[in-house]
Protein backbone atom coordinates (compact mmCIF):
# COMPACT_ATOMS: atom_id res chain seq x y z
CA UNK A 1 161.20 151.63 125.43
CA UNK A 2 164.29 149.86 123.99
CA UNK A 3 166.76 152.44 122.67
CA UNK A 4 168.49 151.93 119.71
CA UNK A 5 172.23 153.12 119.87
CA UNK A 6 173.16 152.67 116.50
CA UNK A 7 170.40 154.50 114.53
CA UNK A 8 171.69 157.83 112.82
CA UNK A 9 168.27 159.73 112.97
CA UNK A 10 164.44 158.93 113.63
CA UNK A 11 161.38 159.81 111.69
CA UNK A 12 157.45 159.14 111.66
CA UNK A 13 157.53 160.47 107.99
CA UNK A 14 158.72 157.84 105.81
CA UNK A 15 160.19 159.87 102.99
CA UNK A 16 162.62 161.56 105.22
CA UNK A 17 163.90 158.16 106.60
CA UNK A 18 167.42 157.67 105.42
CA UNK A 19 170.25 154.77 105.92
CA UNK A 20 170.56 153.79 109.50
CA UNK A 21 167.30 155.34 110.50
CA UNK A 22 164.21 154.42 112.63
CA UNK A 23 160.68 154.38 111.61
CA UNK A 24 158.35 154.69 113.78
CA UNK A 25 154.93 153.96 112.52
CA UNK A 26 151.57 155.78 114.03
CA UNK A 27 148.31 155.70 113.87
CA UNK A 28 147.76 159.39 112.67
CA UNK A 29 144.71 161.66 112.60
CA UNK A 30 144.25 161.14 108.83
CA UNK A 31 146.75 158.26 108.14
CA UNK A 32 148.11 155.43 109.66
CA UNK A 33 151.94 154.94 109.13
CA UNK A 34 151.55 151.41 109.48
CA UNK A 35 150.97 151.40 105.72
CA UNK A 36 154.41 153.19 105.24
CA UNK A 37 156.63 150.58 106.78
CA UNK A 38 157.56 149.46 103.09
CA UNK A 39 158.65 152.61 101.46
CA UNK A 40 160.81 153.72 104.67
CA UNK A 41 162.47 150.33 104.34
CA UNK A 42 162.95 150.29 101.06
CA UNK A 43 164.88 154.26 102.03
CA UNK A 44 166.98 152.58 103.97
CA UNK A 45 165.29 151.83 107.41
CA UNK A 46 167.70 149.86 110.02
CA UNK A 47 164.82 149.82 112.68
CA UNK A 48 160.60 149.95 112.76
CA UNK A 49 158.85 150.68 116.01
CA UNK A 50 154.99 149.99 115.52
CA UNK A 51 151.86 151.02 117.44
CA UNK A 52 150.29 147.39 116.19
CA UNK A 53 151.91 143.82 115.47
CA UNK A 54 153.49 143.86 111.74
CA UNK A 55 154.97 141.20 109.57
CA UNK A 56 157.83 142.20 107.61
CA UNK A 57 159.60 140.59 104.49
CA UNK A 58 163.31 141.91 105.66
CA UNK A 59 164.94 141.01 108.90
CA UNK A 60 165.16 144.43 111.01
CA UNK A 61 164.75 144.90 114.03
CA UNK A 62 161.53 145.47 115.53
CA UNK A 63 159.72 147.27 118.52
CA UNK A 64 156.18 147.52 119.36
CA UNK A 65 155.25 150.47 121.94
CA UNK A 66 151.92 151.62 123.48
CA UNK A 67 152.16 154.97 121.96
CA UNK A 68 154.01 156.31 118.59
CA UNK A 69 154.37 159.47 119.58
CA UNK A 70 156.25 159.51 122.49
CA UNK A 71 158.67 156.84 121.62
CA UNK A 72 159.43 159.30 118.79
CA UNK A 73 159.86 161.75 121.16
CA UNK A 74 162.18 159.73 123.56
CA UNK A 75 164.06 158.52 120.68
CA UNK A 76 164.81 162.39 119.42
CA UNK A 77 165.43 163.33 122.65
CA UNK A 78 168.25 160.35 122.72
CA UNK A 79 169.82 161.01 119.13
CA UNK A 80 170.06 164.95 119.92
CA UNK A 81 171.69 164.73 123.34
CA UNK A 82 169.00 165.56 125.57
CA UNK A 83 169.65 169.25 124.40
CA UNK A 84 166.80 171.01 127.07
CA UNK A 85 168.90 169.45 129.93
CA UNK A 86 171.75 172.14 128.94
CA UNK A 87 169.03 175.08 128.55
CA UNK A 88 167.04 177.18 130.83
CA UNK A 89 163.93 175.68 129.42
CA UNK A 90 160.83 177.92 129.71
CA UNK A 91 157.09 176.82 128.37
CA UNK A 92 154.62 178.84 127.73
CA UNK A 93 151.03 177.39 127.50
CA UNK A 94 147.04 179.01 127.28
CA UNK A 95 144.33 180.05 124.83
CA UNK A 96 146.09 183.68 124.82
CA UNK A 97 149.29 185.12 125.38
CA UNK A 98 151.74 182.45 124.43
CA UNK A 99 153.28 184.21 121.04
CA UNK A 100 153.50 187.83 122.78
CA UNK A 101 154.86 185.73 126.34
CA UNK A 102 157.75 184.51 124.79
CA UNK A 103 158.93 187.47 123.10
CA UNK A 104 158.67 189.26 125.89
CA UNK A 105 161.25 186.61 127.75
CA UNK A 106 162.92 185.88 124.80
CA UNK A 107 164.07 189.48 124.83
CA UNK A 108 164.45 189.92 128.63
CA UNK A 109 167.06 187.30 128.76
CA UNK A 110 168.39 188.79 125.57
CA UNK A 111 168.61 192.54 126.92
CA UNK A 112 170.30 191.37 130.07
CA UNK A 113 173.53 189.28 128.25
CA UNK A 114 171.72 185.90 129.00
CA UNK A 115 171.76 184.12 125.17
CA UNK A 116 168.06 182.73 124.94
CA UNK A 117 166.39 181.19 121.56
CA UNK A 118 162.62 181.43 120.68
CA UNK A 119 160.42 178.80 119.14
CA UNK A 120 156.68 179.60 118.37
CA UNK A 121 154.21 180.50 116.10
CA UNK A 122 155.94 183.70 114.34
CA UNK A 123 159.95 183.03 114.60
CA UNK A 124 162.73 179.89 115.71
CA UNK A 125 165.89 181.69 116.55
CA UNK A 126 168.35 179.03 117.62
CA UNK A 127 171.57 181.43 117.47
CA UNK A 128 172.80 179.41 114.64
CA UNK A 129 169.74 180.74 111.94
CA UNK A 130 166.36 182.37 112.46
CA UNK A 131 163.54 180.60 110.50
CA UNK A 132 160.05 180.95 109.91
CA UNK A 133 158.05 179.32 112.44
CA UNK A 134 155.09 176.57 110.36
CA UNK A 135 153.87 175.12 113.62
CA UNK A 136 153.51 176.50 117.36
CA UNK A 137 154.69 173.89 118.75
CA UNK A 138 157.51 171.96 116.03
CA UNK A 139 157.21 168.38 115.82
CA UNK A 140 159.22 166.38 118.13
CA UNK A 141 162.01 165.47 116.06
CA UNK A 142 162.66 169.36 114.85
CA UNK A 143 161.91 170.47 118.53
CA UNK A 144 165.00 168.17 119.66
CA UNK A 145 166.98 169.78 116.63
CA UNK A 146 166.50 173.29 117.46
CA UNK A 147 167.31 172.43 120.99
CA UNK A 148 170.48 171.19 120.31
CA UNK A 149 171.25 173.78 117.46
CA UNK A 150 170.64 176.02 120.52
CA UNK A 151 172.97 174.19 122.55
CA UNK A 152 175.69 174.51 119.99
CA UNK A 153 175.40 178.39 119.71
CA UNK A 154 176.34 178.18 123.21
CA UNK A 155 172.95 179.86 124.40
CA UNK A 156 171.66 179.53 127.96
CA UNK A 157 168.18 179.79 127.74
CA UNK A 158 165.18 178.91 125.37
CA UNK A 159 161.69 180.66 125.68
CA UNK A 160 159.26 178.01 123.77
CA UNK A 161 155.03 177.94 122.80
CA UNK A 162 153.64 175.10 124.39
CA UNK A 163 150.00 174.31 121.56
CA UNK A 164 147.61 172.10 122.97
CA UNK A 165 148.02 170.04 119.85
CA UNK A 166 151.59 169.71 120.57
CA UNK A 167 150.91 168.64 124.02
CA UNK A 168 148.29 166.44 123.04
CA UNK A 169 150.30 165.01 119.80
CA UNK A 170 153.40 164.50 122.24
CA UNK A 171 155.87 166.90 120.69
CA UNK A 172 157.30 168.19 124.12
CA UNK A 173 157.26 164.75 125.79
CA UNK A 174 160.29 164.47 127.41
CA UNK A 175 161.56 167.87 127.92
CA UNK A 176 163.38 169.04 130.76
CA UNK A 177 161.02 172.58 131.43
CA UNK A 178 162.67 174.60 134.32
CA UNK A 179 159.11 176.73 134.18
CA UNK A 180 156.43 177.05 132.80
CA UNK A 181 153.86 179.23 132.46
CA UNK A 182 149.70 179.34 132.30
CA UNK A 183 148.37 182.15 130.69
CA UNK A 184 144.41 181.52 130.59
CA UNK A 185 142.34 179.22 129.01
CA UNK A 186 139.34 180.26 126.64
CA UNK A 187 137.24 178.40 124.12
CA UNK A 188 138.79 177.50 121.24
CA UNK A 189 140.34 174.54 118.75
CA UNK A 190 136.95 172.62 118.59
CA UNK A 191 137.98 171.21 115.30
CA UNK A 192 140.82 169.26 117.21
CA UNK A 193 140.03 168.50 120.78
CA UNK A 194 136.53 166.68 122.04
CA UNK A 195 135.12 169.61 124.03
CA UNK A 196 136.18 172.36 125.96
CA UNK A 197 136.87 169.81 129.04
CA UNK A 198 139.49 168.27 127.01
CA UNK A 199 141.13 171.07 125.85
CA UNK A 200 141.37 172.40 129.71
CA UNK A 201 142.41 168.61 130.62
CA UNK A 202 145.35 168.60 127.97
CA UNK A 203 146.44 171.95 129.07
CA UNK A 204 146.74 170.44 132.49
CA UNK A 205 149.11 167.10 131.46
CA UNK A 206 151.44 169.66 130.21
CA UNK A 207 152.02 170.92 134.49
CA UNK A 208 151.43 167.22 135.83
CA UNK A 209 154.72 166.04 133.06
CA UNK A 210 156.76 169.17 135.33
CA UNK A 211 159.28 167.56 137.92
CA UNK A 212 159.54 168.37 141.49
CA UNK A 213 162.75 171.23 140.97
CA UNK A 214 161.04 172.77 137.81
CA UNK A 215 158.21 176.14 138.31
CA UNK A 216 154.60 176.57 137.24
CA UNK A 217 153.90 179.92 137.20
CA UNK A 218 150.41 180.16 136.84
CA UNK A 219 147.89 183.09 136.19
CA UNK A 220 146.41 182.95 139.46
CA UNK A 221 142.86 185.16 137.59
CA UNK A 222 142.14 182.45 135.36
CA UNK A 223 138.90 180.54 136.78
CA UNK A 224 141.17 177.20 135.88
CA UNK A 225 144.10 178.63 137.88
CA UNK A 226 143.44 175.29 140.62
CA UNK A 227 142.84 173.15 138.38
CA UNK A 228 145.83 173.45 136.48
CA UNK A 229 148.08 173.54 139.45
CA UNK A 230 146.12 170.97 142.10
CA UNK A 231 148.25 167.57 142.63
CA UNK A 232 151.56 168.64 140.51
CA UNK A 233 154.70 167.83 141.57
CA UNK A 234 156.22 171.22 140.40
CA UNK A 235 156.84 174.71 142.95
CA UNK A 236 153.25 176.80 141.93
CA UNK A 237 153.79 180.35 142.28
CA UNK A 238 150.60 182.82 141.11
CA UNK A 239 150.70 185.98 139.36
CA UNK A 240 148.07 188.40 138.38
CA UNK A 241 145.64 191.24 139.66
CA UNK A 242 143.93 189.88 142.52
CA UNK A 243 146.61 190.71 145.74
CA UNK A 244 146.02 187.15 146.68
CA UNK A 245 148.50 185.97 144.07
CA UNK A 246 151.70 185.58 145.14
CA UNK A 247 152.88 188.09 142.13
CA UNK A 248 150.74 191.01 141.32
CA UNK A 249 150.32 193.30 139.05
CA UNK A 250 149.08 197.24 140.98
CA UNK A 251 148.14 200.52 139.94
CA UNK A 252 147.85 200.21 136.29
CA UNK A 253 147.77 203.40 134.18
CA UNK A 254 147.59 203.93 130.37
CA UNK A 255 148.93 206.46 128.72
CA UNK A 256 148.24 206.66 124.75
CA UNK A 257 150.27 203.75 123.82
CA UNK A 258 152.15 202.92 126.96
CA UNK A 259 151.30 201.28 129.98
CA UNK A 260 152.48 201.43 133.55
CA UNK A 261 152.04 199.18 136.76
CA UNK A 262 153.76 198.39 139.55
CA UNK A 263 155.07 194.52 139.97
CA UNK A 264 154.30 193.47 143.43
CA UNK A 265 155.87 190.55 145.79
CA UNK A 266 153.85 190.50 149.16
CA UNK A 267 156.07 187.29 150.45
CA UNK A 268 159.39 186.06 150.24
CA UNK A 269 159.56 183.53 147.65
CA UNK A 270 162.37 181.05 147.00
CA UNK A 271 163.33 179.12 144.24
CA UNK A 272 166.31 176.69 143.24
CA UNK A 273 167.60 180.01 141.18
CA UNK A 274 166.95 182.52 143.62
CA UNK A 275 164.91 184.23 146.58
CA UNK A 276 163.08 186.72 146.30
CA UNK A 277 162.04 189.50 148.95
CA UNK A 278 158.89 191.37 148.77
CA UNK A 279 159.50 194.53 146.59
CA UNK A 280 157.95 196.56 144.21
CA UNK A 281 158.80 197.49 141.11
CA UNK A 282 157.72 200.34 138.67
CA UNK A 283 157.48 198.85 135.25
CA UNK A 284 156.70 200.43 131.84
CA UNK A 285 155.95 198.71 128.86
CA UNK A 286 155.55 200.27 125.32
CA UNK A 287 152.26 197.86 124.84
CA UNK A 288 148.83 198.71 125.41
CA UNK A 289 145.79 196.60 127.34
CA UNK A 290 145.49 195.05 130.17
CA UNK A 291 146.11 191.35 128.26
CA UNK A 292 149.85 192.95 128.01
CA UNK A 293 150.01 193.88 131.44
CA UNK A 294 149.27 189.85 131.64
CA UNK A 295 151.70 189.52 129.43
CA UNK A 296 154.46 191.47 131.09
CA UNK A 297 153.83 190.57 134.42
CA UNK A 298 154.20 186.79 133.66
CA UNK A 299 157.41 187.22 131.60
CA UNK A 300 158.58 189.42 134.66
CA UNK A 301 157.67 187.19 137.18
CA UNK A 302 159.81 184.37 135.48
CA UNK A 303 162.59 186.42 134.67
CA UNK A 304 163.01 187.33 138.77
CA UNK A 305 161.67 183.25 139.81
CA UNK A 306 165.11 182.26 137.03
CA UNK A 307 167.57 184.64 139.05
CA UNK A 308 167.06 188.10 137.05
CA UNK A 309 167.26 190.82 138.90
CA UNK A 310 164.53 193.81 139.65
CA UNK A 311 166.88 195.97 137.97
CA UNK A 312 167.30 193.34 135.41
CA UNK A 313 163.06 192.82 134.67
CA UNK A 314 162.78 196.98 134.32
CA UNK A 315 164.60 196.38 130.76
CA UNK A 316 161.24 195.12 129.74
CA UNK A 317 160.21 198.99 128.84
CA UNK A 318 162.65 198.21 125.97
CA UNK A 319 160.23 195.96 123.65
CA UNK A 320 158.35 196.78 121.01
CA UNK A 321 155.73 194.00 120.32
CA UNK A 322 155.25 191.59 117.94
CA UNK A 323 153.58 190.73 114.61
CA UNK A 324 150.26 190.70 114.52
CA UNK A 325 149.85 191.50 118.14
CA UNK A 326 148.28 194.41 118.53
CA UNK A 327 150.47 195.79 115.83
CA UNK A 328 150.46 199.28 115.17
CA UNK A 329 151.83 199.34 111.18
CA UNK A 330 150.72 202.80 110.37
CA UNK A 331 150.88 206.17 112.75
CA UNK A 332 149.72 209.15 110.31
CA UNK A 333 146.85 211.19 110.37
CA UNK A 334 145.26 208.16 110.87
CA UNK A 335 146.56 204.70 112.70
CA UNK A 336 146.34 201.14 111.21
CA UNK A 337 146.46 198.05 114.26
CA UNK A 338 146.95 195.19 113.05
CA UNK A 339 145.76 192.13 115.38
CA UNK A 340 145.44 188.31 114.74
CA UNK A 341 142.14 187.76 116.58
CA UNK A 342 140.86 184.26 116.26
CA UNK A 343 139.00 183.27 119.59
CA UNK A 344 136.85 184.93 121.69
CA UNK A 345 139.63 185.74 124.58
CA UNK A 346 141.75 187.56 121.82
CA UNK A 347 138.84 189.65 120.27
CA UNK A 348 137.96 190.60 124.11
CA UNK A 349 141.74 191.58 124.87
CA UNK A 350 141.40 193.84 121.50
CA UNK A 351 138.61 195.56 122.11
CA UNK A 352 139.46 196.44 125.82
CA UNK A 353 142.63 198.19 124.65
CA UNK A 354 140.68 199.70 121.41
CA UNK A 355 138.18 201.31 124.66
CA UNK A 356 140.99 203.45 126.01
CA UNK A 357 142.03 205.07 122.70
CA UNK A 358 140.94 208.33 121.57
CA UNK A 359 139.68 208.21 118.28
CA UNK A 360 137.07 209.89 115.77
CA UNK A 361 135.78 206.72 113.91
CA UNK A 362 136.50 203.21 114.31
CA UNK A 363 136.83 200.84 110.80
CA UNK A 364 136.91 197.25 111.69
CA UNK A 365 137.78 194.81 108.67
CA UNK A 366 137.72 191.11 110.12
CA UNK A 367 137.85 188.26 108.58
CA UNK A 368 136.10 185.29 108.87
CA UNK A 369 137.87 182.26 110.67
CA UNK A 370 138.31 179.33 108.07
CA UNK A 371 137.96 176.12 108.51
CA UNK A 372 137.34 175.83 112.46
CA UNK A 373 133.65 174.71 112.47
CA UNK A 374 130.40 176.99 113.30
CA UNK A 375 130.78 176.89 117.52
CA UNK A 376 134.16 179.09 117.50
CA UNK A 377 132.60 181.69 114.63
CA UNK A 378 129.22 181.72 116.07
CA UNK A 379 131.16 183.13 119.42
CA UNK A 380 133.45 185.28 117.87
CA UNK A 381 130.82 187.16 115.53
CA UNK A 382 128.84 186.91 119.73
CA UNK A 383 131.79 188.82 120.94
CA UNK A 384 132.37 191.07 118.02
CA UNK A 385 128.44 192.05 117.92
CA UNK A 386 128.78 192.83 122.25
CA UNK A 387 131.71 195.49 121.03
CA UNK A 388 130.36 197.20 118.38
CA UNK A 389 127.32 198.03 120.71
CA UNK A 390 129.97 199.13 122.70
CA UNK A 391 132.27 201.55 121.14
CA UNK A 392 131.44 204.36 119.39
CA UNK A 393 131.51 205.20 115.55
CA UNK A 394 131.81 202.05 114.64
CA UNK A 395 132.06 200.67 110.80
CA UNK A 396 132.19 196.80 110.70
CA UNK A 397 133.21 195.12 107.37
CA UNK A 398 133.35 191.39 107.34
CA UNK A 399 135.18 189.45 104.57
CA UNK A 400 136.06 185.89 103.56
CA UNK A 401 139.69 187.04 102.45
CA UNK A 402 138.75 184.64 99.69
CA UNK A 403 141.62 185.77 97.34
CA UNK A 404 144.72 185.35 99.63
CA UNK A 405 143.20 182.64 102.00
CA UNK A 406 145.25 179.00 101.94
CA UNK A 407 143.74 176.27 101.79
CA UNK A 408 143.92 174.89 105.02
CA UNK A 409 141.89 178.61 106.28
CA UNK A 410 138.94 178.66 103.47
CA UNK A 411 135.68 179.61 105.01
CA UNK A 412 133.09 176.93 104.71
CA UNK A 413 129.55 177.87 103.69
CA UNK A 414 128.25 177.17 107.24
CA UNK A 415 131.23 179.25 108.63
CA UNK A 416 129.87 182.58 106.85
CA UNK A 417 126.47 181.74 107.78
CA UNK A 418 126.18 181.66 111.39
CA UNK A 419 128.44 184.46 110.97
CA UNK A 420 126.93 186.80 109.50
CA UNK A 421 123.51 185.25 111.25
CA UNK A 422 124.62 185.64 114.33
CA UNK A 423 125.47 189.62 113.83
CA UNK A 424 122.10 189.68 111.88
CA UNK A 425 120.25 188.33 115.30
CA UNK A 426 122.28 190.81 117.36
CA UNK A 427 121.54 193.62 115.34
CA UNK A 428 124.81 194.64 113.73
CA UNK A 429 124.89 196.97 110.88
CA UNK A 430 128.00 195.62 108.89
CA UNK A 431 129.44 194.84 105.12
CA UNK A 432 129.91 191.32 103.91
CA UNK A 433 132.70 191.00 101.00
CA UNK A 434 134.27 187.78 100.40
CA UNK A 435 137.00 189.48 99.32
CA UNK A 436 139.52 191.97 101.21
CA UNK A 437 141.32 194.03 98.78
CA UNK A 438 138.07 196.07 97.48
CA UNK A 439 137.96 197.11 101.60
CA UNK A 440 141.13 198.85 101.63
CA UNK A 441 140.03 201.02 98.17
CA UNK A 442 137.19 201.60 100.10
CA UNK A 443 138.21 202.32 103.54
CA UNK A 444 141.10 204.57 102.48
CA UNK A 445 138.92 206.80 100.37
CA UNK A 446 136.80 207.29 103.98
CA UNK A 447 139.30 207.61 106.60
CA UNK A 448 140.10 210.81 108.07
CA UNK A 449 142.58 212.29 110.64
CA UNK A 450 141.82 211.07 113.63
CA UNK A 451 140.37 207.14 112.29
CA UNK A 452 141.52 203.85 113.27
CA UNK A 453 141.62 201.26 110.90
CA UNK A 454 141.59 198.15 112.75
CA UNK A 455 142.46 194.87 110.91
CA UNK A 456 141.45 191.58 112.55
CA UNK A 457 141.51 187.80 111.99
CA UNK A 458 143.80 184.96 112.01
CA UNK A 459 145.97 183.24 108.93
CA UNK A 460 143.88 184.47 106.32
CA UNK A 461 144.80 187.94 107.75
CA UNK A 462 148.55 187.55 107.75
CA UNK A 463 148.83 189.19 104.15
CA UNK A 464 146.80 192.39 105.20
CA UNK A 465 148.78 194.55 107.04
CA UNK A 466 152.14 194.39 104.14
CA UNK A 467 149.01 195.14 101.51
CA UNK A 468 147.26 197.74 103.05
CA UNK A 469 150.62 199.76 103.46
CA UNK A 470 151.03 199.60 99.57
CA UNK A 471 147.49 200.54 99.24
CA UNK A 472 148.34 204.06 101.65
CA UNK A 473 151.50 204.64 100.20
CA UNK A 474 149.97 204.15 96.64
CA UNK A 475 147.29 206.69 97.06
């Protein structure tokens, strides 16, 4: 694609196009920005790219391109200074892991004097200004700004979610990843891709857009793991239990909250940013499960593949966690974990962990997942149902969160019915409120020393933890 040199910014949004800027019209999900071409000219337009042929009443400059999305993506890339070329640029792709993944390297790199940013579904720290995240993966034009904001704070590093959607929708076309990682692949986002083959297939493009210098470290456990990495030009280096990966995690212990393993390198590996020897080394992390040994263990692996040193990686025992991950918000007489379940992967990664506590009784509140189609709550409610058959002392309370809920996460009629159907079939004693907030009167009258109150579900969730403190702290 022609580029432009004299445009002063570039939008597919045509009431954010200003003087001097291009338009580039797609053919979206819902809309087609063809049918926008007037209003962003009448803002001030200077040049249209176009997905179709067009005939236009003002003499501008005109481009038509195969594909919207990634000239939009080239042409941010252009007007920001190719900002991910002066970065360590880490991705971070899979069903589960990604938001907890690039924490965890976001404060390695951090804890060893190495400025990195963060972009992803909870935060964007740029070192200029931390924001609010609204997408997982930012659209390409704000992706190329928080790059270069990045830049300009003088860090070294960025640790960034790589969403399906944003791989499919072309956000991170065109930037420079140094590695990136695979952390699994589960079912999920059937309202947006085809079938699960898709999903799997668009997880893949992501490694095949990696150049021949740049690292896919892969999670050698996942039954995908060849897929992903067969025919890319990238250096594939494995990680996970099995001692055929090339990076392993061994002897795994839990202790309460904590969890030990030792990292293992069988082989020497070498990188453009270092070689490694075979060592091993001790690691604790103040997160429990095995999905956070997962966790650790790829964010470890990277650091040492990106130069850090074993030394260097052991700072990992500093970190906390993260929102909604596993979150433990209250520690009393009784404990309050707070977890943003959505997919069958993370209820299975919650539930494992939950197995290894000590506890008297177990209160689950979940929610419902809104506005995602029957397949993906049919198989959580499967998963859930397996669980509670499973532990013991179990009280299940499902709700709609119907009076904090946004729109875009309201729980369609069929949603709640195979649902609560499917726990029905499986023979699941459980509550159904639509609403949450009668639960926590409920649950906190109950509860006694030695309880878990474990909170589940995804955005309509996001609320619960912040009101179930005032509920404790109120009684």
């Amino acid at each position: 694609m022609k580029l432009f040199r004299d445009i002063r910014g570039v939008t597919c949004d045509s009431r954010k196009v200003k003087p001097g800027f291009a338009f580039v019209a797609i053919q979206g999900l819902k809309r087609d920005g063809h049918e926008y071409i007037e209003d962003a000219l009448a803002r001030g337009a200077s040049v249209i790219i176009t997905e179709k042929p067009i005939d236009l009443s003002v003499d501008v400059p005109v481009q038509q391109v195969p594909d919207g999305r990634i000239a939009l993506a080239e042409l941010a890339a252009y007007i920001y200074d190719y900002p991910s070329r002066f970065l360590l640029t880490i991705g971070v792709t899979g069903t589960n892991g990604k938001t907890t993944s690039t924490f965890l390297l976001h404060h390695l790199f951090n804890k060893n004097g190495i400025g990195c940013g963060l972009i992803g579904t909870v935060d964007i720290d740029t070192g200029l200004k931390t924001r609010k995240a609204q997408l997982t993966t930012p659209d390409a034009v704000e992706l190329q700004k928080y790059l270069r904001e990045m830049v300009d704070a003088n860090l070294k590093a960025v640790s960034m979610e790589v969403s399906s959607h944003g791989i499919e929708l072309k956000r991170t076309y065109g930037i420079d990843f140094d590695l990136t990682i695979f952390t699994n692949v589960t079912r999920d986002h059937f309202d947006f891709h085809k079938n699960f083959e898709h999903y799997v297939r668009i997880k893949k493009s992501l490694f095949e857009q990696l150049k021949d210098n740049a690292i896919a470290l892969i999670n050698g456990d996942d039954p995908h793991a060849n897929f992903i990495s067969k025919d890319i030009k990238a250096q594939v280096v494995t990680y996970g239990f099995k001692k055929k990966n090339m990076i392993s995690a061994e002897n795994i212990r839990q202790k309460n909250l904590k969890t030990y393993y030792d990292l293992v390198v069988r082989n020497s590996i070498q990188t453009r940013y270092a070689k490694i020897e075979p060592m091993r080394i001790p690691i604790e992390i103040k997160l429990p499960g095995k999905h956070n040994v997962y966790n650790t263990l790829g964010a470890c692996g990277a650091g040492l593949l990106l130069g850090l040193t074993p030394k260097q990686v052991q700072n990992i025992s500093t970190f906390t966690g993260v929102w909604r991950r596993f979150q433990i918000i209250y520690d009393g007489d009784f404990t309050v974990i707070d977890d943003c379940a959505h997919n069958p992967g993370s209820y299975t990664a919650v539930f494992e962990t939950v197995q290894n506590l000590t506890y008297k009784k177990l209160y689950i509140i979940n929610a419902i997942r809104g506005n995602r189609g029957v397949k993906i709550n049919q198989d959580n409610a499967r998963i859930i149902a397996g669980w509670v058959k499973k532990l013991p002392n179990v009280k299940l309370m499902i709700t709609n969160c119907a009076e904090l809920v946004k729109e875009d996460d309201l729980v369609h009629p069929e949603e709640e019915e195979i649902f609560l159907k499917t726990l029905k079939e499986q023979g699941i004693k459980f509550e159904h409120n639509p609403e949450l907030l009668p639960y926590f009167k409920k649950v906190l009258k109950m509860v006694e020393s030695g309880d878990i109150i474990l909170l589940l579900g995804a955005h309509a969730m996001d609320e619960a933890g912040k009101l179930i403190l005032e509920e404790i702290y109120r009684t």
